[in-house]
C-alpha positions as a Markdown table, in Angstrom:
| # | Residue | x | y | z |
|---|---|---|---|---|
| 1 | Ile | 0.2 | -0.1 | 0.0 |
| 2 | Pro | 1.6 | 3.3 | -0.9 |
| 3 | Leu | 2.4 | 5.8 | 1.9 |
| 4 | Pro | -0.2 | 8.6 | 1.5 |
| 5 | Asp | 1.3 | 11.6 | -0.3 |
| 6 | Gly | 2.3 | 14.6 | 2.0 |
| 7 | Met | 3.2 | 12.6 | 5.0 |
| 8 | Met | 5.7 | 14.1 | 7.5 |
| 9 | Met | 6.7 | 10.8 | 9.3 |
| 10 | Met | 3.1 | 10.0 | 10.9 |
| 11 | Ala | 1.7 | 13.6 | 10.6 |
| 12 | Pro | -0.3 | 14.3 | 7.4 |
| 13 | Thr | 0.2 | 17.5 | 5.5 |
| 14 | Lys | -2.3 | 16.9 | 2.6 |
| 15 | Ile | -5.9 | 15.8 | 3.4 |
| 16 | Met | -7.1 | 13.9 | 0.3 |
| 17 | Pro | -4.4 | 11.5 | 0.1 |
| 18 | Val | -5.0 | 10.4 | 3.7 |
| 19 | Leu | -8.8 | 10.1 | 3.3 |
| 20 | Thr | -8.5 | 8.1 | 0.0 |
| 21 | Ser | -5.6 | 5.8 | 1.4 |
| 22 | Pro | -6.5 | 2.3 | 2.3 |
| 23 | Leu | -3.7 | 2.2 | 4.7 |
| 24 | Leu | -5.7 | 3.5 | 7.7 |
| 25 | Gly | -9.4 | 2.9 | 8.8 |
| 26 | Trp | -11.9 | 5.7 | 9.3 |
| 27 | Ser | -11.3 | 5.9 | 13.1 |
| 28 | Ala | -7.7 | 6.7 | 12.5 |
| 29 | Lys | -8.5 | 9.4 | 9.7 |
| 30 | Ile | -11.2 | 11.0 | 12.1 |
| 31 | Arg | -8.4 | 11.1 | 14.8 |
| 32 | Met | -6.1 | 12.9 | 12.4 |
| 33 | Ala | -9.0 | 15.4 | 11.4 |
| 34 | Leu | -9.5 | 16.1 | 15.2 |
| 35 | Asp | -5.9 | 16.6 | 16.0 |
| 36 | Cys | -6.1 | 19.9 | 13.9 |
| 37 | Phe | -8.1 | 21.4 | 16.7 |
| 38 | Arg | -5.7 | 20.4 | 19.6 |
| 39 | Arg | -4.2 | 23.4 | 21.4 |
| 40 | Pro | -0.8 | 23.6 | 23.3 |
| 41 | His | -0.9 | 22.5 | 27.0 |
| 42 | Gly | 2.5 | 23.2 | 28.4 |
| 43 | Pro | 5.2 | 20.8 | 29.2 |
| 44 | Lys | 4.4 | 17.2 | 29.6 |
| 45 | Pro | 6.2 | 14.2 | 31.1 |
| 46 | Glu | 8.4 | 12.0 | 28.9 |
| 47 | Arg | 6.4 | 9.6 | 26.8 |
| 48 | Ser | 7.3 | 6.6 | 24.5 |
| 49 | Val | 6.8 | 7.2 | 20.9 |
| 50 | Ala | 3.8 | 4.9 | 20.9 |
| 51 | Glu | 2.1 | 6.8 | 23.7 |
| 52 | Phe | 2.9 | 10.2 | 21.9 |
| 53 | Val | 1.5 | 9.1 | 18.6 |
| 54 | Gln | -1.4 | 7.3 | 19.9 |
| 55 | Glu | -2.3 | 10.5 | 21.9 |
| 56 | His | -2.6 | 12.4 | 18.7 |
| 57 | Phe | -3.7 | 10.0 | 16.0 |
| 58 | Gly | -4.8 | 6.8 | 17.8 |
| 59 | Pro | -3.4 | 3.2 | 18.0 |
| 60 | Glu | -3.9 | 2.4 | 14.2 |
| 61 | Ala | -1.3 | 5.2 | 13.4 |
| 62 | Val | 1.1 | 3.6 | 15.8 |
| 63 | Asp | 0.9 | 0.2 | 14.2 |
| 64 | Tyr | 0.8 | 1.4 | 10.5 |
| 65 | Leu | 2.8 | 4.5 | 10.6 |
| 66 | Ala | 5.2 | 5.0 | 13.6 |
| 67 | Glu | 6.1 | 1.5 | 14.3 |
| 68 | Pro | 7.3 | 0.5 | 10.6 |
| 69 | Leu | 8.8 | 3.9 | 10.0 |
| 70 | Leu | 10.9 | 3.7 | 13.2 |
| 71 | Ala | 11.6 | 0.0 | 12.9 |
| 72 | Gly | 13.2 | 1.0 | 9.5 |
| 73 | Val | 15.1 | 3.9 | 11.0 |
| 74 | Tyr | 16.1 | 2.7 | 14.6 |
| 75 | Gly | 15.5 | -1.0 | 14.4 |
| 76 | Gly | 13.7 | -0.3 | 17.6 |
| 77 | Asp | 10.4 | -0.7 | 19.5 |
| 78 | Ala | 8.0 | 2.4 | 19.5 |
| 79 | Arg | 6.9 | 1.4 | 22.9 |
| 80 | Ala | 10.3 | 1.6 | 24.5 |
| 81 | Leu | 11.8 | 4.6 | 22.6 |
| 82 | Ser | 11.7 | 8.0 | 23.9 |
| 83 | Ala | 9.5 | 10.5 | 21.9 |
| 84 | Asp | 11.5 | 13.3 | 23.4 |
| 85 | Ser | 14.8 | 12.0 | 22.0 |
| 86 | Val | 13.5 | 10.3 | 19.0 |
| 87 | Leu | 10.8 | 12.7 | 17.8 |
| 88 | Ala | 12.2 | 15.8 | 19.3 |
| 89 | Arg | 11.0 | 18.0 | 16.3 |
| 90 | Phe | 7.4 | 16.7 | 16.8 |
| 91 | Val | 7.5 | 17.3 | 20.6 |
| 92 | Glu | 8.5 | 20.9 | 19.8 |
| 93 | Leu | 5.8 | 21.2 | 17.2 |
| 94 | Glu | 3.3 | 19.9 | 19.9 |
| 95 | Ala | 4.5 | 22.4 | 22.5 |
| 96 | Lys | 4.0 | 25.3 | 20.0 |
| 97 | Tyr | 1.1 | 24.3 | 18.2 |
| 98 | Gly | -0.8 | 21.5 | 20.0 |
| 99 | Ser | -1.6 | 20.0 | 16.9 |
| 100 | Leu | 1.0 | 17.9 | 15.0 |
| 101 | Thr | -0.8 | 18.3 | 11.9 |
| 102 | Arg | -0.9 | 22.1 | 12.0 |
| 103 | Gly | 2.7 | 22.1 | 13.2 |
| 104 | Ala | 3.7 | 20.0 | 10.1 |
| 105 | Leu | 1.7 | 22.2 | 7.8 |
| 106 | Ala | 3.6 | 25.1 | 9.3 |
| 107 | Val | 6.9 | 23.6 | 8.6 |
| 108 | Arg | 6.0 | 22.9 | 5.1 |
| 109 | Arg | 5.0 | 26.5 | 4.5 |
| 110 | Gln | 8.4 | 27.7 | 6.0 |
| 111 | Ala | 10.5 | 25.3 | 3.8 |
| 112 | Pro | 12.5 | 26.9 | 1.1 |
| 113 | Pro | 11.1 | 26.8 | -2.5 |
| 114 | Gly | 12.4 | 24.3 | -4.8 |
| 115 | Glu | 12.5 | 20.4 | -4.8 |
| 116 | Val | 15.0 | 18.9 | -2.5 |
| 117 | Pro | 16.0 | 15.3 | -3.0 |
| 118 | Leu | 14.4 | 12.9 | -0.6 |
| 119 | Phe | 17.6 | 10.7 | -0.3 |
| 120 | Gly | 21.3 | 11.5 | -0.8 |
| 121 | Ser | 24.5 | 9.5 | -0.6 |
| 122 | Met | 27.9 | 9.2 | -2.1 |
| 123 | Arg | 28.0 | 8.0 | -5.6 |
| 124 | His | 30.7 | 5.4 | -4.9 |
| 125 | Gly | 29.6 | 4.3 | -1.3 |
| 126 | Leu | 30.3 | 6.1 | 1.9 |
| 127 | Ser | 33.8 | 5.0 | 2.0 |
| 128 | Gln | 34.3 | 7.8 | -0.6 |
| 129 | Leu | 33.9 | 10.3 | 2.1 |
| 130 | Val | 36.4 | 8.8 | 4.4 |
| 131 | Asp | 38.8 | 8.3 | 1.6 |
| 132 | Ala | 38.5 | 12.0 | 0.6 |
| 133 | Leu | 39.1 | 13.1 | 4.1 |
| 134 | Ala | 42.1 | 10.9 | 4.6 |
| 135 | Glu | 43.6 | 12.2 | 1.4 |
| 136 | Lys | 42.9 | 15.9 | 2.2 |
| 137 | Leu | 44.7 | 15.5 | 5.6 |
| 138 | Ala | 47.5 | 13.0 | 4.6 |
| 139 | Ala | 50.3 | 15.7 | 4.9 |
| 140 | Arg | 49.1 | 16.7 | 8.4 |
| 141 | Met | 47.8 | 13.3 | 9.8 |
| 142 | Arg | 48.8 | 10.0 | 10.9 |
| 143 | Val | 46.4 | 7.2 | 10.3 |
| 144 | Val | 47.0 | 4.2 | 12.6 |
| 145 | His | 45.1 | 1.1 | 11.9 |
| 146 | Gly | 44.5 | -0.8 | 15.1 |
| 147 | Glu | 42.3 | -1.2 | 18.4 |
| 148 | Ala | 42.4 | 1.4 | 21.0 |
| 149 | Glu | 43.4 | -0.7 | 24.2 |
| 150 | Ala | 43.7 | 1.7 | 26.9 |
| 151 | Leu | 43.5 | 5.4 | 27.7 |
| 152 | Ala | 45.4 | 7.0 | 30.5 |
| 153 | Arg | 46.6 | 10.4 | 31.9 |
| 154 | Ser | 49.9 | 11.7 | 30.9 |
| 155 | Pro | 52.0 | 14.8 | 31.3 |
| 156 | Glu | 50.6 | 16.1 | 27.8 |
| 157 | Gly | 47.1 | 15.4 | 29.0 |
| 158 | Trp | 46.2 | 11.9 | 27.8 |
| 159 | Arg | 47.9 | 8.8 | 26.2 |
| 160 | Ile | 46.4 | 5.9 | 24.1 |
| 161 | Arg | 47.7 | 2.5 | 23.6 |
| 162 | Val | 47.1 | 1.2 | 20.2 |
| 163 | Cys | 48.6 | -2.1 | 19.1 |
| 164 | Gly | 50.9 | -2.1 | 22.2 |
| 165 | Glu | 52.2 | 1.5 | 21.5 |
| 166 | Trp | 51.6 | 4.4 | 23.7 |
| 167 | Met | 50.8 | 7.5 | 21.8 |
| 168 | Pro | 50.8 | 10.9 | 23.7 |
| 169 | Thr | 48.0 | 13.6 | 23.0 |
| 170 | Thr | 46.3 | 16.7 | 24.4 |
| 171 | His | 42.9 | 15.6 | 23.4 |
| 172 | Val | 40.9 | 12.5 | 22.5 |
| 173 | Ile | 37.7 | 12.3 | 20.6 |
| 174 | Leu | 36.0 | 9.1 | 21.3 |
| 175 | Ala | 34.0 | 8.5 | 18.1 |
| 176 | Leu | 32.9 | 5.0 | 19.1 |
| 177 | Pro | 29.8 | 2.9 | 20.1 |
| 178 | Ala | 28.9 | 4.1 | 23.7 |
| 179 | Tyr | 29.8 | 0.5 | 25.0 |
| 180 | Ala | 33.3 | 0.7 | 23.4 |
| 181 | Ala | 33.8 | 4.3 | 24.9 |
| 182 | Ala | 32.7 | 2.8 | 28.2 |
| 183 | Ala | 35.4 | 0.1 | 28.1 |
| 184 | Leu | 38.1 | 2.8 | 27.6 |
| 185 | Leu | 36.8 | 5.2 | 30.2 |
| 186 | Ala | 36.0 | 2.6 | 33.0 |
| 187 | Pro | 39.5 | 3.0 | 34.8 |
| 188 | Leu | 39.1 | 6.9 | 34.8 |
| 189 | Asp | 35.4 | 7.2 | 35.8 |
| 190 | Ala | 33.3 | 4.2 | 36.7 |
| 191 | Glu | 30.1 | 6.0 | 36.9 |
| 192 | Leu | 30.6 | 7.5 | 33.5 |
| 193 | Ala | 31.4 | 4.1 | 32.1 |
| 194 | Arg | 28.1 | 2.6 | 33.6 |
| 195 | Leu | 26.1 | 5.5 | 32.2 |
| 196 | Leu | 27.5 | 4.8 | 28.7 |
| 197 | Glu | 26.9 | 1.1 | 29.1 |
| 198 | Thr | 23.2 | 1.9 | 29.7 |
| 199 | Val | 22.8 | 3.1 | 26.0 |
| 200 | Asp | 21.0 | 0.0 | 24.5 |
| 201 | Tyr | 21.8 | -1.2 | 21.0 |
| 202 | Ser | 20.2 | -3.5 | 18.7 |
| 203 | Ser | 21.7 | -5.7 | 16.0 |
| 204 | Ser | 20.6 | -5.8 | 12.3 |
| 205 | Met | 21.2 | -7.6 | 9.1 |
| 206 | Thr | 21.1 | -6.7 | 5.4 |
| 207 | Val | 20.5 | -8.9 | 2.7 |
| 208 | Ser | 21.3 | -7.7 | -0.8 |
| 209 | Leu | 19.7 | -9.4 | -3.9 |
| 210 | Val | 20.8 | -8.6 | -7.5 |
| 211 | Trp | 19.0 | -9.6 | -10.7 |
| 212 | Arg | 20.6 | -9.1 | -14.2 |
| 213 | Pro | 18.7 | -7.1 | -16.8 |
| 214 | Gly | 15.5 | -8.5 | -17.9 |
| 215 | Arg | 15.3 | -11.1 | -15.1 |
| 216 | Leu | 12.6 | -9.7 | -13.2 |
| 217 | Ser | 9.2 | -9.9 | -14.6 |
| 218 | Arg | 7.7 | -7.0 | -12.7 |
| 219 | Arg | 8.5 | -3.3 | -12.3 |
| 220 | Leu | 9.3 | -2.1 | -8.8 |
| 221 | Glu | 7.7 | 1.4 | -8.1 |
| 222 | Gly | 8.8 | 3.8 | -5.6 |
| 223 | Phe | 11.8 | 3.3 | -3.2 |
| 224 | Gly | 11.0 | 0.1 | -1.3 |
| 225 | Phe | 8.6 | -1.0 | 1.4 |
| 226 | Leu | 8.1 | -1.1 | 5.2 |
| 227 | Val | 6.3 | -4.1 | 7.1 |
| 228 | Pro | 4.3 | -3.2 | 10.1 |
| 229 | Gly | 5.1 | -5.3 | 13.2 |
| 230 | Lys | 1.6 | -6.8 | 13.2 |
| 231 | Glu | 2.1 | -8.4 | 9.8 |
| 232 | Arg | 5.9 | -9.1 | 10.0 |
| 233 | Arg | 7.6 | -12.4 | 9.8 |
| 234 | Thr | 11.2 | -11.9 | 9.5 |
| 235 | Val | 11.7 | -8.9 | 6.9 |
| 236 | Arg | 11.4 | -5.6 | 8.4 |
| 237 | Ala | 12.0 | -3.4 | 5.3 |
| 238 | Gly | 13.2 | -3.4 | 1.8 |
| 239 | Thr | 14.8 | -0.8 | -0.5 |
| 240 | Trp | 14.7 | -0.8 | -4.2 |
| 241 | Val | 18.4 | 0.3 | -4.4 |
| 242 | His | 18.5 | 0.9 | -8.2 |
| 243 | Asn | 15.4 | 3.5 | -7.7 |
| 244 | Lys | 16.7 | 5.0 | -4.6 |
| 245 | Phe | 20.4 | 5.5 | -5.7 |
| 246 | Pro | 20.4 | 4.6 | -9.6 |
| 247 | His | 24.3 | 5.0 | -9.6 |
| 248 | Arg | 24.6 | 2.3 | -7.1 |
| 249 | Ala | 23.7 | -0.4 | -9.5 |
| 250 | Pro | 24.8 | -1.0 | -13.2 |
| 251 | Glu | 22.4 | -0.1 | -16.0 |
| 252 | Gly | 19.2 | -2.3 | -16.2 |
| 253 | Tyr | 20.2 | -4.3 | -13.1 |
| 254 | Ser | 17.8 | -4.6 | -10.2 |
| 255 | Val | 19.0 | -4.6 | -6.7 |
| 256 | Ile | 16.9 | -5.1 | -3.4 |
| 257 | Arg | 18.2 | -4.7 | -0.1 |
| 258 | Cys | 16.3 | -6.3 | 2.8 |
| 259 | Phe | 16.5 | -5.3 | 6.5 |
| 260 | Leu | 16.2 | -7.8 | 9.3 |
| 261 | Gly | 16.9 | -8.2 | 13.0 |
| 262 | Gly | 16.3 | -5.0 | 15.1 |
| 263 | Ala | 14.6 | -4.9 | 18.6 |
| 264 | Gly | 12.7 | -8.3 | 19.2 |
| 265 | Gly | 14.1 | -9.9 | 16.0 |
| 266 | Glu | 17.9 | -10.3 | 16.6 |
| 267 | Asp | 17.8 | -14.1 | 16.9 |
| 268 | Val | 17.7 | -14.2 | 13.0 |
| 269 | Leu | 21.5 | -13.1 | 13.2 |
| 270 | Glu | 22.3 | -16.6 | 14.5 |
| 271 | Gln | 20.7 | -18.3 | 11.6 |
| 272 | Ser | 22.7 | -19.8 | 8.7 |
| 273 | Asp | 23.2 | -17.8 | 5.6 |
| 274 | Glu | 21.2 | -20.4 | 3.5 |
| 275 | Thr | 18.3 | -20.3 | 5.9 |
| 276 | Ile | 18.2 | -16.5 | 5.9 |
| 277 | Leu | 18.1 | -16.4 | 2.1 |
| 278 | Thr | 15.5 | -19.0 | 1.9 |
| 279 | Thr | 13.4 | -17.1 | 4.3 |
| 280 | Val | 13.9 | -13.7 | 2.6 |
| 281 | Leu | 13.0 | -15.0 | -0.9 |
| 282 | Gly | 10.0 | -16.7 | 0.4 |
| 283 | Glu | 8.8 | -13.6 | 2.1 |
| 284 | Leu | 9.5 | -11.4 | -0.9 |
| 285 | Arg | 7.4 | -13.7 | -2.9 |
| 286 | Leu | 4.5 | -13.3 | -0.5 |
| 287 | Met | 4.8 | -9.6 | -0.2 |
| 288 | Thr | 5.7 | -8.5 | -3.7 |
| 289 | Gly | 5.0 | -11.3 | -6.0 |
| 290 | Ile | 8.8 | -11.5 | -7.0 |
| 291 | Ala | 9.5 | -15.3 | -7.8 |
| 292 | Glu | 12.8 | -15.2 | -9.6 |
| 293 | Asn | 15.9 | -16.2 | -7.7 |
| 294 | Pro | 18.7 | -13.4 | -7.8 |
| 295 | Asp | 21.7 | -14.0 | -9.7 |
| 296 | Cys | 23.9 | -13.1 | -6.8 |
| 297 | His | 23.3 | -12.0 | -2.9 |
| 298 | Arg | 25.3 | -10.8 | -0.1 |
| 299 | Ile | 24.3 | -11.1 | 3.6 |
| 300 | Val | 26.0 | -8.7 | 6.3 |
| 301 | Arg | 25.4 | -8.8 | 10.0 |
| 302 | Trp | 25.7 | -5.6 | 12.0 |
| 303 | Arg | 25.9 | -6.5 | 15.7 |
| 304 | Arg | 25.1 | -4.0 | 18.5 |
| 305 | Ser | 25.2 | -1.3 | 15.7 |
| 306 | Met | 21.9 | 0.7 | 16.2 |
| 307 | Ala | 21.7 | 2.9 | 19.1 |
| 308 | Gln | 18.3 | 2.9 | 20.9 |
| 309 | Tyr | 17.0 | 6.1 | 22.6 |
| 310 | Thr | 14.9 | 4.4 | 25.2 |
| 311 | Leu | 12.9 | 6.3 | 27.8 |
| 312 | Gly | 15.2 | 8.2 | 30.0 |
| 313 | His | 17.7 | 8.9 | 27.4 |
| 314 | Gly | 17.5 | 12.8 | 27.9 |
| 315 | His | 18.2 | 12.3 | 31.5 |
| 316 | Arg | 21.1 | 9.8 | 30.8 |
| 317 | Met | 22.7 | 12.3 | 28.3 |
| 318 | Arg | 22.8 | 15.2 | 30.8 |
| 319 | Lys | 24.6 | 13.1 | 33.4 |
| 320 | Ile | 26.9 | 11.8 | 30.8 |
| 321 | Glu | 27.7 | 15.5 | 29.8 |
| 322 | Glu | 28.3 | 16.4 | 33.2 |
| 323 | Arg | 30.8 | 13.4 | 33.9 |
| 324 | Ile | 32.8 | 14.0 | 30.6 |
| 325 | Ala | 33.2 | 17.7 | 31.5 |
| 326 | Ala | 35.2 | 16.6 | 34.4 |
| 327 | Leu | 37.7 | 15.0 | 32.1 |
| 328 | Pro | 39.2 | 17.9 | 30.1 |
| 329 | Gly | 40.5 | 16.9 | 26.8 |
| 330 | Ile | 38.2 | 14.0 | 26.3 |
| 331 | Leu | 35.1 | 14.4 | 24.0 |
| 332 | Leu | 32.4 | 12.0 | 22.7 |
| 333 | Ala | 31.0 | 12.0 | 19.2 |
| 334 | Gly | 28.9 | 9.4 | 17.2 |
| 335 | Asn | 25.3 | 8.1 | 17.0 |
| 336 | Ala | 24.6 | 7.2 | 20.7 |
| 337 | Tyr | 24.0 | 10.5 | 22.0 |
| 338 | Ser | 21.9 | 13.1 | 20.0 |
| 339 | Gly | 20.9 | 11.6 | 16.6 |
| 340 | Ile | 21.7 | 8.4 | 14.7 |
| 341 | Gly | 21.9 | 9.5 | 11.3 |
| 342 | Ile | 25.1 | 10.3 | 9.3 |
| 343 | Pro | 24.4 | 14.0 | 9.3 |
| 344 | Asp | 24.1 | 13.7 | 13.2 |
| 345 | Cys | 27.5 | 11.8 | 13.3 |
| 346 | Ile | 29.2 | 14.6 | 11.2 |
| 347 | Arg | 27.6 | 17.2 | 13.5 |
| 348 | Thr | 28.9 | 15.7 | 16.8 |
| 349 | Gly | 32.3 | 15.3 | 15.2 |
| 350 | Arg | 32.5 | 18.9 | 14.1 |
| 351 | Leu | 31.4 | 20.0 | 17.6 |
| 352 | Ala | 33.9 | 17.9 | 19.1 |
| 353 | Ala | 36.7 | 19.3 | 16.8 |
| 354 | Glu | 35.6 | 22.9 | 17.3 |
| 355 | Lys | 35.9 | 22.3 | 21.2 |
| 356 | Val | 39.4 | 21.1 | 20.6 |
| 357 | Leu | 40.3 | 24.0 | 18.4 |
| 358 | Arg | 38.9 | 26.4 | 20.8 |
| 359 | Thr | 41.5 | 25.2 | 23.6 |
| 360 | Ile | 44.4 | 24.9 | 21.2 |
| 361 | Leu | 44.3 | 28.1 | 19.0 |
| 362 | Pro | 44.7 | 30.6 | 22.0 |
| 363 | Arg | 47.9 | 28.8 | 22.8 |
| 364 | Gln | 49.4 | 29.6 | 19.4 |
């Protein structure tokens, strides 16, 4: 079923596409209409994503909009994720407008003119970004490939042991999963390490399937699909890679990337590749009608890769910021703290680098 046109996550900005869509029943559509009349009610206690969405649009919107959308992005459970941390923009719209629908319409009206691409990436994969940075900085940077084994104080400020070698430094930016940062920081601040360990992670898996030109008997419309939890077996979502990022597939080839695992579905990572491939092809046949076996495939497991902003995440982050401030020269960056997307990772990395520069430049 196509997602109704004009949806801003789970908030509608166009009336007719929602009214005519078979995705939601009339009770949900009436709730969406009534949301337009909500008024601001001041600060509210922290709610889960499911509670937040249900309050505005009812339980059906949770099951068929919020849950599959967030399962695709976070690999998480809408009933465990914090609305304040995951849907911060919508919480702000609620505080200002009361109605999420009126808030979403206001955001749309304020958007700059011109069509902005919905999706973007590097033409030759994200390693292109890392390679370009490394090349640009090669004359002023030493790249050491190895595991950071320990972190300790030194006369310069800090020192890191990598592959048995101690390297002195004035600053350390830990651009790591929270649990990996916790392991390095435990000897310095046990409470900080404990707080970092409480950032939950889910594991996921991608199954990429490739068909040569002319092999698929049907045309794939749009960018892919999401599977609501109430109807889900194993596959959570799928992307038509050749539609979403045409440069990622040779001319005429069809590439589908399916997503598995996530909160509540991580047992699949322990299955054999043969079992997983059979399961994915069977579910694709049921959901999309694709019956042709792919010409090649690739399965990748991503263990503890997706940070979960569960209830209490905002409080946890404030405590982490207080503890890290007591360790001058050590900074945190990555997707465990204030946003899980690549733009968020870039933003946290820039903020950390700017803090380092502010302390270094006055000395020069």
